[in-house]
Amino acid sequence: MFKEYDIIVVGAGHAGCEAAAAAANLGSKVLLITMNMSNMAQMSCNPSMGGIAKGQIIREIDALGGYSGIVTDKTMIQFRMLNKSKGPAMWSPRAQSDRILFSMQWREMLENTPNLDFWQDNVTSVLTKGNTILGVETEFGQKINAKSVILTNGTFLNGIIHIGERKFKGGRIGENSSLGLTENLINLGFESLRMKTGTPVRVDGRTIDFSKLTEQKGDDFPKKFSFTNTPALTKQKSCYLAYTSLDVHNILRTGFDKSPMFAGRIEGIGPRYCPSIEDKIERFSGKDSHQLFVEPEGWNTVEYYLNGFSSSLPENIQFKALQRISGFENAKIFRSGYAIEYDYFPPVQLKYSLETKLIENLYFSGQINGTTGYEEAAAQGMIAGINAHLKNNNKPLFTLKRSEAYIGVLIDDLITKGVDEPYRMFTSRAEYRILLRQDNADIRLTPIAHKLGLISNQRNNEVLQKQELINEIQRFINKTSVTPDQINPLLKKKNTSPLLQKQKISSLLLRPQISLTELISFLPFFSNYIKSLENINNEILEEAEILTKYNGYISKEQDIANKLSKLENIELHESFNYKNLLSLSFEAREKLSKIKPKTIGQASRISGVSPSDISVLIVYLGR
Ligand SMILES: Cc1cc2nc3c(=O)[nH]c(=O)nc-3n(C[C@H](O)[C@H](O)[C@H](O)COP(=O)(O)OP(=O)(O)OC[C@H]3O[C@@H](n4cnc5c(N)ncnc54)[C@H](O)[C@@H]3O)c2cc1C
């Protein structure tokens, strides 16, 4: 029934969908096998994309030719640029999504992708010969061959759902868990551990008194995630803020003896920074109130998601506590909150390409690697999809450096440091965050993706043209001066000291009170110059402004990245025997032998490998 595929992707979550899209767009014959084709790219938890550091990842996926940004733009119901009061390194786009449309849009885009076939089934094992992948076997008894297999099973591997004292098998509420595959992989020699996560109640919006909540509107001028010509939002739905109280906490406490977490029935490690409400009450016992976000689930539904109220307490306790929250006195719920425990595979078992070290041409991506979040999963899916294609075609592997992309930081962290709790991206994980801004993701990455074959000539040319226009504006403002007469009225209005002699526009822009757009509209010669540039737009002006205002920081970070890249260029061979290098500390010998870093740079980031161990390696290598 099935011919041999180039690549089989198992699971159509965020990782699987991006993996399948990337590999098929590069020209591989791909089969996407998933348990239920009706909920592809399902948002298991909150109906939102992006946010701090995650928004940057979506922009990067989009710049590389992935679909997550386009799908988000086409299905969002609210857009906000977070952290706008901080520097541009921190600006992070966030969208409230229509959960149902999001999944439908993904499916439509994948169905319109050439080279991509679909099969609804449950993969129960991978087929191998020696240490090479041959394909997969499914619950329906199909044995399907492929040159490569990408596993993206998310929270489904031996998933167990907990609500109060009840527990049952499931990969997500209402869906089966994936059985057999973990044991199959363990038999092949892989290590697997448990993690957990949770989700809150979904509330009937018809029963919420919104007048008691604080409205949180979208941005007045909503932006987009995709650099392509996706439509901009013309109307938006609001989110709301609500607050728990001591009364709510006391009711929740009455269920603590039945909590699967406190009673020790859940062993997996959960996300520390995304705790359940019962966790928050326990950990911050001095706090009488916690903020909740009331988020609409879509355009055409009354369902609301209560972000911050994640719980696995018995439903009746969740319900009773909910009704004590101001605005929720008469609330009804559609779905209860729950926790889920699942298997993951520590990602130090992977190479930079996300291929496993143990079985050739087998790749893992997404939550199976101990991450959490749609964006982190989607990014890994792209990397695995691209690399599976490249390896099958004997082409060099595709990796992104930590100084090139958040995606580079993500993969390097996972395979080098491993995870001891569900890994999510933060801006603080990136040492070069002023370089890795959301606004410049296309300039950083689109030309790279064009070389891979994921971006059309036209799209790449547009980015090159954008870069040229930014350079042109920078040249102009670096060489053009304004006189005190020309500019002092504006400086006075802006409460900043007047000029005594003429000054370059670029130096004026260093003043926090002065923006490029204000200068353009105030100075007729500047405005005429800008009008003379073809294809100019606000994005280009914003980029030129950021590069000028933050030039000092950007150059400094780029210098450090260049210096450190020397360490990234000193390669370490996979077969290097660290055990024989006795001047290394015992811990370093153990860790280096396990992780087998590709470069001195990667070795230096392994916890337990000290700077003196790195010196030993450098001396040994004669460098
Ligand atoms: C209850 C819950 C709460 C969560 N809370 C948060 C949160 O607060 N914050 C956050 O960032 N993230 C949260 N997440 C995680 C988020 O949903 C995931 O990070 C993200 O969906 C992972 O994407 P993925 O592609 O790796 O896997 P998933 O989205 O889980 O997709 C896996 C896909 O694989 C399919 N599949 C699995 N096994 C098989 C098989 N053997 N054969 C065929 N198909 C298979 C499934 O049907 C599914 O389509 C939560 C998830 C759950 C379930």
XYZ file of C-alpha atoms and ligand atoms in Angstrom:
676
model
C 0.000 0.000 0.000
C 2.863 2.382 0.786
C 5.934 2.965 -1.312
C 9.212 3.912 0.323
C 9.321 7.514 1.501
C 12.328 9.761 1.916
C 11.104 10.912 5.286
C 8.352 9.816 7.660
C 7.274 12.370 10.248
C 5.427 10.890 13.216
C 2.961 13.291 14.838
C 1.261 16.371 13.405
C 1.795 18.727 16.337
C 3.741 21.962 15.933
C 7.053 20.138 15.523
C 5.715 17.542 13.103
C 3.905 20.061 10.920
C 6.985 22.291 10.522
C 9.222 19.244 9.961
C 6.935 17.901 7.237
C 6.586 21.311 5.572
C 10.335 21.991 5.520
C 11.326 18.559 4.228
C 8.588 18.481 1.555
C 9.338 22.033 0.420
C 12.973 21.050 -0.020
C 11.836 18.250 -2.326
C 11.766 15.136 -0.127
C 8.879 12.707 -0.491
C 7.318 12.930 2.965
C 4.654 10.951 4.817
C 3.097 12.610 7.863
C 1.558 9.995 10.153
C -0.588 11.228 12.977
C -3.180 9.753 15.296
C -5.941 12.164 14.402
C -5.920 14.293 11.287
C -8.786 16.412 12.606
C -6.594 18.206 15.091
C -3.322 18.872 13.370
C -1.170 21.555 15.057
C -3.605 21.506 17.937
C -2.885 24.095 20.624
C -2.938 21.760 23.619
C -2.866 24.556 26.133
C -3.334 28.301 25.692
C -4.657 29.708 22.407
C -1.770 32.054 21.848
C 1.467 32.233 19.923
C 4.603 34.180 20.655
C 5.357 36.251 23.725
C 8.721 36.971 25.267
C 11.498 35.152 23.342
C 8.878 32.868 21.769
C 7.721 35.647 19.436
C 11.302 36.000 18.236
C 11.358 32.261 17.473
C 8.234 32.487 15.299
C 9.757 35.390 13.363
C 12.866 33.254 12.817
C 10.817 30.254 11.665
C 9.021 32.539 9.239
C 12.277 34.052 7.980
C 13.481 30.516 7.281
C 10.388 29.714 5.226
C 8.339 27.920 7.905
C 4.570 28.189 8.233
C 3.965 29.056 11.932
C 4.113 32.835 11.378
C 1.776 32.753 8.386
C -0.728 30.520 10.195
C -0.603 32.802 13.236
C -1.202 35.937 11.163
C -4.132 34.375 9.342
C -5.833 33.161 12.504
C -5.030 35.706 15.216
C -7.732 37.615 17.015
C -5.461 39.974 18.923
C -1.889 41.241 18.537
C 0.369 42.898 21.099
C 4.027 43.806 20.959
C 5.207 43.022 24.491
C 8.000 44.947 26.237
C 7.651 47.948 23.934
C 8.802 50.203 26.821
C 12.152 48.383 26.889
C 14.920 48.259 24.280
C 14.266 46.547 20.919
C 16.107 43.386 21.995
C 13.183 42.751 24.323
C 10.285 43.563 21.979
C 8.312 40.389 21.588
C 5.239 39.897 19.391
C 2.355 37.960 20.904
C -0.913 36.860 19.314
C -4.144 35.561 20.730
C -5.182 32.876 18.268
C -8.439 31.352 17.147
C -7.717 27.811 18.306
C -9.948 26.067 15.764
C -8.934 28.201 12.792
C -5.267 27.765 13.691
C -5.475 24.017 13.305
C -7.595 24.254 10.127
C -5.209 26.750 8.557
C -2.227 24.512 9.244
C -3.988 21.586 7.633
C -4.917 23.640 4.590
C -1.341 24.821 4.130
C 0.067 21.323 4.491
C -2.502 19.879 2.078
C -1.317 22.478 -0.419
C 2.325 21.533 0.026
C 3.697 19.336 -2.752
C 5.479 16.045 -1.956
C 3.512 15.562 1.250
C 1.249 12.557 1.956
C -0.823 11.930 5.076
C -1.824 8.823 7.007
C -3.949 8.678 10.157
C -2.594 5.925 12.374
C -0.645 5.318 15.548
C 3.044 4.480 15.219
C 3.939 1.772 17.710
C 7.595 1.169 16.876
C 10.444 2.191 14.648
C 12.013 -0.385 12.329
C 15.783 -0.591 12.372
C 18.581 -2.646 10.936
C 21.671 -2.520 13.144
C 21.946 1.116 14.068
C 20.142 2.498 11.011
C 16.479 3.400 10.656
C 14.330 1.499 8.154
C 10.872 2.922 8.817
C 7.956 2.567 11.229
C 5.283 0.075 12.205
C 1.767 1.189 13.074
C -1.188 0.034 15.128
C -3.027 -0.888 11.896
C -0.147 -3.263 11.151
C 1.408 -1.163 8.400
C 5.153 -1.396 7.958
C 6.276 1.685 6.072
C 9.836 2.222 4.926
C 11.702 5.502 4.769
C 15.268 6.713 4.589
C 14.674 8.869 7.692
C 12.131 9.051 10.479
C 11.381 12.121 12.605
C 9.575 11.450 15.892
C 7.518 14.364 17.259
C 5.218 12.635 19.754
C 4.720 15.608 22.101
C 2.999 14.771 25.375
C 1.596 11.485 24.087
C 4.254 8.901 25.008
C 2.707 6.836 27.836
C 0.691 9.963 28.661
C -1.311 9.798 31.893
C -3.891 12.444 32.708
C -4.562 13.372 36.341
C -7.617 15.134 37.718
C -7.785 14.910 41.515
C -7.529 11.285 42.534
C -8.519 10.014 39.092
C -5.931 9.120 36.527
C -6.297 7.629 33.091
C -4.309 7.122 29.919
C -4.329 9.978 27.391
C -1.982 12.095 25.269
C -4.191 15.141 25.718
C -7.700 15.248 27.154
C -10.021 13.231 24.892
C -7.125 11.638 22.979
C -5.278 8.342 23.330
C -1.738 8.127 24.546
C 0.998 6.561 22.447
C 1.875 3.135 23.801
C 4.775 0.891 22.898
C 7.071 3.379 21.240
C 8.959 4.400 24.396
C 9.652 0.771 25.277
C 10.748 0.100 21.689
C 13.202 3.018 21.877
C 14.467 1.995 25.320
C 15.148 -1.491 23.934
C 17.231 0.157 21.239
C 19.335 1.774 23.983
C 17.732 5.198 24.498
C 17.228 6.776 27.911
C 13.746 8.058 28.739
C 12.443 10.048 31.733
C 9.101 11.588 32.833
C 7.844 15.157 32.764
C 4.505 16.756 33.519
C 2.518 19.814 32.588
C -0.977 21.132 33.216
C -3.760 23.259 31.840
C -6.603 25.355 33.343
C -10.391 25.276 33.107
C -12.134 26.636 30.001
C -15.024 28.901 30.927
C -18.350 29.698 29.256
C -17.954 33.389 28.344
C -21.750 33.898 28.514
C -21.484 33.401 32.270
C -18.573 35.786 32.958
C -19.303 39.304 34.229
C -16.718 41.194 32.159
C -17.645 44.506 33.814
C -15.780 43.279 36.911
C -12.620 42.463 34.939
C -9.914 44.739 33.550
C -9.957 44.876 29.772
C -6.711 44.333 27.903
C -7.038 45.497 24.314
C -4.772 44.649 21.428
C -2.290 47.185 20.013
C -3.766 50.174 18.175
C -1.555 49.381 15.203
C -1.242 45.604 15.240
C 1.819 44.165 13.547
C 2.326 40.685 12.119
C 4.530 37.675 12.613
C 5.230 36.843 8.998
C 7.543 38.811 6.736
C 5.333 37.713 3.811
C 2.260 39.646 2.696
C -0.189 38.089 5.165
C -3.190 40.298 5.987
C -2.981 42.740 8.896
C -5.639 42.558 11.620
C -8.504 44.979 11.125
C -10.544 44.056 14.213
C -9.474 42.467 17.472
C -10.933 40.729 20.503
C -9.953 41.832 23.989
C -8.412 39.782 26.776
C -9.177 40.547 30.431
C -7.411 40.475 33.771
C -8.886 38.814 36.853
C -7.476 38.099 40.311
C -7.619 35.259 42.800
C -8.186 36.066 46.479
C -7.514 34.492 49.844
C -11.011 33.065 49.702
C -10.234 31.364 46.361
C -6.950 30.022 47.763
C -8.659 28.618 50.849
C -11.139 26.697 48.728
C -8.356 25.317 46.543
C -6.483 24.270 49.699
C -9.394 22.035 50.706
C -8.500 19.830 47.722
C -4.754 19.631 48.368
C -5.018 16.182 49.986
C -6.508 14.964 46.694
C -3.908 16.724 44.537
C -1.974 14.233 42.424
C 1.111 16.417 42.805
C 1.071 16.897 46.543
C 0.094 13.274 47.156
C 3.122 12.181 45.097
C 1.079 10.460 42.379
C 2.840 12.528 39.706
C 6.562 11.862 39.530
C 7.429 13.866 36.385
C 9.123 17.260 36.628
C 6.886 20.217 35.764
C 7.538 23.682 34.328
C 8.726 25.835 37.288
C 7.878 29.121 35.551
C 4.410 27.978 34.493
C 3.153 26.497 37.760
C -0.325 25.312 38.599
C -2.445 27.547 40.818
C -2.039 25.071 43.704
C 1.746 25.231 43.245
C 1.651 29.033 43.329
C -0.413 29.041 46.510
C 2.032 26.635 48.179
C 5.205 28.317 46.972
C 4.114 31.906 47.551
C 2.051 31.323 50.653
C 2.425 34.975 51.697
C 0.649 36.177 48.552
C -3.107 36.742 48.861
C -3.796 37.189 45.175
C -2.519 35.996 41.812
C -3.212 37.626 38.454
C -5.154 35.632 35.855
C -5.546 36.310 32.136
C -8.961 35.656 30.633
C -8.283 34.839 26.988
C -10.869 34.363 24.218
C -10.543 31.079 22.307
C -11.670 32.412 18.941
C -13.933 34.650 16.851
C -16.954 32.380 16.851
C -16.969 30.792 20.274
C -17.918 31.918 23.768
C -15.205 29.740 25.309
C -12.516 31.493 27.407
C -9.173 30.173 28.601
C -8.230 31.101 32.181
C -4.466 31.543 31.932
C -2.768 31.200 35.330
C -5.403 28.920 36.853
C -3.881 25.623 35.684
C -4.887 22.876 38.088
C -5.166 19.134 38.554
C -7.361 19.350 41.654
C -10.746 17.584 41.564
C -13.191 19.330 39.172
C -15.627 20.287 41.926
C -12.858 22.128 43.815
C -11.690 23.903 40.632
C -15.293 24.904 39.948
C -16.040 26.071 43.497
C -12.848 28.159 43.641
C -13.525 29.633 40.197
C -16.909 30.936 41.330
C -15.228 32.927 44.124
C -13.218 34.963 41.621
C -14.712 38.394 41.043
C -16.551 38.311 37.704
C -16.914 34.508 37.784
C -19.615 34.214 40.465
C -22.035 32.599 38.003
C -19.452 30.998 35.758
C -20.017 27.652 34.116
C -17.135 25.610 32.786
C -16.825 23.753 29.489
C -13.724 21.738 30.376
C -11.863 21.137 33.607
C -8.175 21.713 34.146
C -5.889 18.684 34.309
C -2.273 17.621 34.541
C -0.506 15.232 32.224
C 2.608 13.109 32.723
C 4.524 11.814 29.737
C 7.842 10.319 28.636
C 10.585 12.411 27.090
C 14.045 11.575 25.840
C 16.911 13.632 27.310
C 18.147 15.635 24.337
C 21.866 15.090 25.017
C 21.209 11.925 23.006
C 20.994 14.101 19.884
C 23.369 15.768 17.451
C 23.035 19.399 16.300
C 20.911 18.175 13.402
C 18.529 16.563 15.961
C 19.487 13.167 14.569
C 19.925 10.662 17.384
C 23.475 9.616 18.166
C 22.350 6.013 18.554
C 20.310 5.300 15.420
C 21.335 6.811 12.120
C 18.631 8.799 10.298
C 16.292 8.800 13.304
C 15.465 12.320 14.513
C 13.585 13.602 17.591
C 11.974 17.023 17.769
C 9.520 18.949 19.913
C 8.263 18.106 23.372
C 9.717 14.596 23.090
C 13.062 16.356 23.750
C 11.933 17.786 27.083
C 10.906 21.213 25.812
C 7.593 22.958 26.362
C 5.799 25.363 24.068
C 4.484 25.428 20.517
C 7.253 27.746 19.294
C 10.132 25.685 20.701
C 8.550 22.574 19.164
C 7.977 24.174 15.770
C 11.576 25.427 15.611
C 12.967 21.982 16.341
C 10.645 20.476 13.754
C 12.079 22.769 11.084
C 15.649 21.913 12.021
C 14.967 18.166 11.958
C 12.995 18.381 8.688
C 15.722 20.374 6.943
C 18.518 18.149 8.196
C 16.796 14.870 7.395
C 16.433 16.116 3.817
C 20.035 17.359 3.622
C 21.513 14.161 5.046
C 19.520 11.967 2.649
C 20.911 14.072 -0.181
C 24.514 13.964 1.094
C 24.542 17.687 1.708
C 26.240 19.457 4.646
C 24.104 19.717 7.763
C 22.269 22.888 8.690
C 22.961 24.439 12.072
C 22.446 27.935 13.384
C 24.965 29.517 15.740
C 23.974 31.003 19.082
C 24.854 34.401 17.642
C 22.631 33.840 14.586
C 19.278 32.844 16.035
C 17.275 31.950 19.133
C 16.789 28.643 17.338
C 20.580 28.196 17.500
C 20.498 28.882 21.247
C 17.624 26.423 21.689
C 19.285 23.509 19.897
C 22.713 24.154 21.437
C 21.227 24.326 24.954
C 19.244 21.131 24.456
C 21.969 18.919 23.085
C 24.812 20.401 25.164
C 23.274 21.047 28.559
C 20.284 18.730 28.456
C 17.193 19.581 30.466
C 16.282 19.047 34.090
C 12.838 20.632 33.773
C 10.607 21.418 30.758
C 12.748 23.779 28.683
C 11.211 26.997 27.431
C 12.987 29.855 25.747
C 13.726 33.087 27.620
C 15.548 36.137 26.306
C 18.044 35.594 29.155
C 19.159 32.307 27.580
C 20.557 34.208 24.595
C 23.883 35.947 25.203
C 23.519 37.956 21.963
C 19.957 39.176 22.318
C 20.597 42.616 20.848
C 21.683 40.809 17.664
C 18.747 38.377 17.764
C 15.905 40.848 17.539
C 12.470 40.016 16.173
C 12.675 42.912 13.695
C 15.801 41.659 11.904
C 15.003 37.925 11.717
C 14.530 38.146 7.938
C 17.846 39.902 7.386
C 19.609 37.381 9.616
C 18.056 34.238 8.233
C 16.228 34.565 4.919
C 19.393 34.586 2.772
C 20.551 31.430 4.601
C 17.206 29.726 3.930
C 17.375 30.878 0.307
C 20.675 29.022 -0.108
C 19.027 25.908 1.331
C 16.190 26.193 -1.176
C 13.410 27.095 1.253
C 12.924 30.684 0.095
C 12.102 31.878 -3.410
C 14.420 34.182 -5.357
C 11.794 36.896 -5.230
C 11.445 36.789 -1.447
C 15.212 36.757 -1.007
C 15.621 39.696 -3.375
C 13.062 41.654 -1.380
C 15.121 41.093 1.775
C 18.332 42.113 0.016
C 16.585 45.233 -1.269
C 15.330 45.991 2.247
C 18.879 45.650 3.574
C 20.139 47.997 0.846
C 17.522 50.627 1.723
C 18.438 50.416 5.417
C 22.114 50.897 4.514
C 21.196 53.806 2.259
C 19.255 55.596 5.027
C 22.080 54.973 7.488
C 24.612 56.421 5.042
C 22.395 59.478 4.608
C 21.896 60.163 8.319
C 25.587 59.559 9.053
C 26.692 62.161 6.546
C 23.888 64.751 6.749
C 23.913 67.478 9.391
C 21.189 69.813 10.624
C 21.720 73.357 11.834
C 20.455 74.732 15.161
C 17.923 76.857 13.273
C 16.505 73.843 11.510
C 16.147 71.568 14.524
C 16.004 73.577 17.763
C 12.219 74.190 17.686
C 11.692 70.400 17.702
C 14.315 69.833 20.410
C 12.669 72.478 22.551
C 9.260 70.868 22.099
C 10.755 67.534 23.125
C 12.427 69.014 26.234
C 15.924 68.164 25.134
C 18.867 70.575 25.001
C 19.107 72.756 21.870
C 22.050 72.601 19.456
C 24.739 75.295 19.498
C 26.308 74.110 16.277
C 25.290 71.784 13.488
C 25.114 68.078 14.192
C 24.712 64.834 12.219
C 21.208 63.375 12.140
C 22.632 60.095 13.437
C 23.928 61.772 16.636
C 20.590 63.479 17.198
C 18.949 60.086 17.007
C 20.989 58.894 19.979
C 18.789 61.078 22.180
C 16.007 58.920 23.653
C 13.461 61.726 23.153
C 14.007 61.842 19.392
C 12.652 59.369 16.878
C 13.463 58.946 13.213
C 9.861 59.432 12.098
C 9.669 62.733 14.006
C 12.834 63.966 12.344
C 11.489 62.976 8.947
C 8.213 64.804 9.411
C 9.894 67.870 10.961
C 12.676 68.356 8.394
C 11.323 68.971 4.855
C 14.624 68.025 3.129
C 14.687 64.718 5.067
C 11.081 63.986 4.229
C 11.736 64.684 0.525
C 14.746 62.404 0.578
C 12.760 59.548 2.159
C 9.937 60.041 -0.386
C 12.484 59.721 -3.172
C 13.360 56.166 -2.060
C 11.396 53.472 -3.829
C 9.711 50.715 -1.779
C 10.311 52.454 1.531
C 8.102 51.398 4.435
C 7.817 51.749 8.219
C 9.663 48.487 8.881
C 12.707 49.798 7.043
C 12.637 53.089 8.925
C 12.295 51.283 12.234
C 15.252 49.050 11.394
C 17.440 52.019 10.411
C 16.494 53.757 13.643
C 17.307 50.727 15.835
C 20.662 50.222 14.119
C 21.570 53.864 14.748
C 20.253 54.237 18.282
C 21.761 50.968 19.510
C 24.836 50.943 17.308
C 27.234 50.879 20.283
C 25.634 47.827 21.892
C 25.177 46.022 18.599
C 28.823 46.438 17.540
C 30.063 45.378 20.977
C 27.964 42.210 20.933
C 28.990 41.427 17.371
C 32.678 41.799 18.359
C 32.247 39.369 21.246
C 30.398 36.930 18.981
C 33.203 37.148 16.410
C 35.887 36.564 19.045
C 34.080 33.612 20.590
C 33.354 32.127 17.192
C 37.044 31.159 17.099
C 36.282 28.580 19.788
C 33.292 27.393 17.750
C 35.646 26.765 14.847
C 38.023 24.443 16.732
C 36.522 21.055 15.994
C 36.587 18.037 18.271
C 36.326 14.648 16.658
C 33.453 12.384 17.710
C 35.879 9.527 18.372
C 38.132 11.611 20.665
C 38.902 9.536 23.773
C 38.473 11.937 26.705
C 38.911 9.117 29.235
C 42.610 8.947 28.325
C 43.202 12.653 28.892
C 43.909 12.416 32.605
C 44.605 16.112 33.093
C 40.883 16.719 32.553
C 38.775 16.596 35.721
C 36.893 13.353 36.285
C 33.535 15.097 35.741
C 34.741 16.670 32.493
C 35.934 13.298 31.187
C 32.537 11.753 31.950
C 30.482 14.615 30.474
C 32.633 15.073 27.371
C 32.544 11.325 26.656
C 28.744 11.335 26.949
C 27.957 14.488 24.984
C 30.788 14.263 22.428
C 30.837 18.008 21.648
C 31.511 19.040 18.083
C 33.645 22.063 18.950
C 35.616 23.582 21.813
C 32.878 26.226 21.998
C 30.231 23.581 22.625
C 32.494 21.789 25.142
C 32.861 25.041 27.094
C 29.076 25.202 27.596
C 28.712 21.728 29.107
C 27.980 22.041 32.812
C 30.806 20.487 34.786
C 33.420 21.329 32.140
C 35.501 24.147 33.667
C 37.629 26.804 31.944
C 40.739 24.848 33.051
C 39.374 21.723 31.316
C 38.968 23.823 28.177
C 42.577 25.030 28.499
C 43.701 21.400 28.756
C 41.824 20.573 25.546
C 43.188 23.615 23.721
C 46.772 22.786 24.779
C 46.262 19.144 23.807
C 45.033 20.188 20.371
C 48.144 22.355 19.984
C 46.125 25.576 19.802
C -2.204 19.644 29.238
C -1.131 20.389 28.561
C -0.691 21.589 29.080
C 0.318 22.296 28.472
N 0.707 23.485 29.009
C 1.639 24.220 28.382
C 1.999 25.499 28.890
O 1.480 25.953 29.887
N 2.947 26.205 28.243
C 3.540 25.718 27.141
O 4.400 26.391 26.584
N 3.216 24.529 26.647
C 2.282 23.772 27.244
N 1.932 22.565 26.756
C 2.792 22.007 25.775
C 2.507 22.308 24.345
O 1.255 21.860 24.028
C 3.574 21.557 23.620
O 4.838 22.100 23.958
C 3.508 21.562 22.135
O 2.242 21.253 21.697
C 4.500 20.519 21.678
O 4.425 20.339 20.319
P 4.835 18.949 19.701
O 4.688 19.094 18.255
O 6.149 18.539 20.232
O 3.790 17.919 20.284
P 2.189 17.936 20.333
O 1.657 19.264 20.057
O 1.850 17.275 21.621
O 1.811 16.989 19.116
C 2.142 15.652 19.093
C 1.415 15.035 17.913
O 1.874 13.716 17.700
C 0.785 12.825 17.531
N 1.269 11.533 18.002
C 1.814 11.263 19.199
N 2.219 9.981 19.247
C 1.928 9.441 18.051
C 2.111 8.171 17.486
N 2.700 7.197 18.168
N 1.672 7.941 16.228
C 1.082 8.945 15.502
N 0.899 10.169 15.998
C 1.332 10.431 17.247
C -0.316 13.435 18.351
O -1.571 12.979 17.910
C -0.083 14.927 18.102
O -0.705 15.314 16.916
C 0.921 21.801 27.331
C 0.479 20.602 26.791
C -0.532 19.898 27.396
C -0.998 18.615 26.796
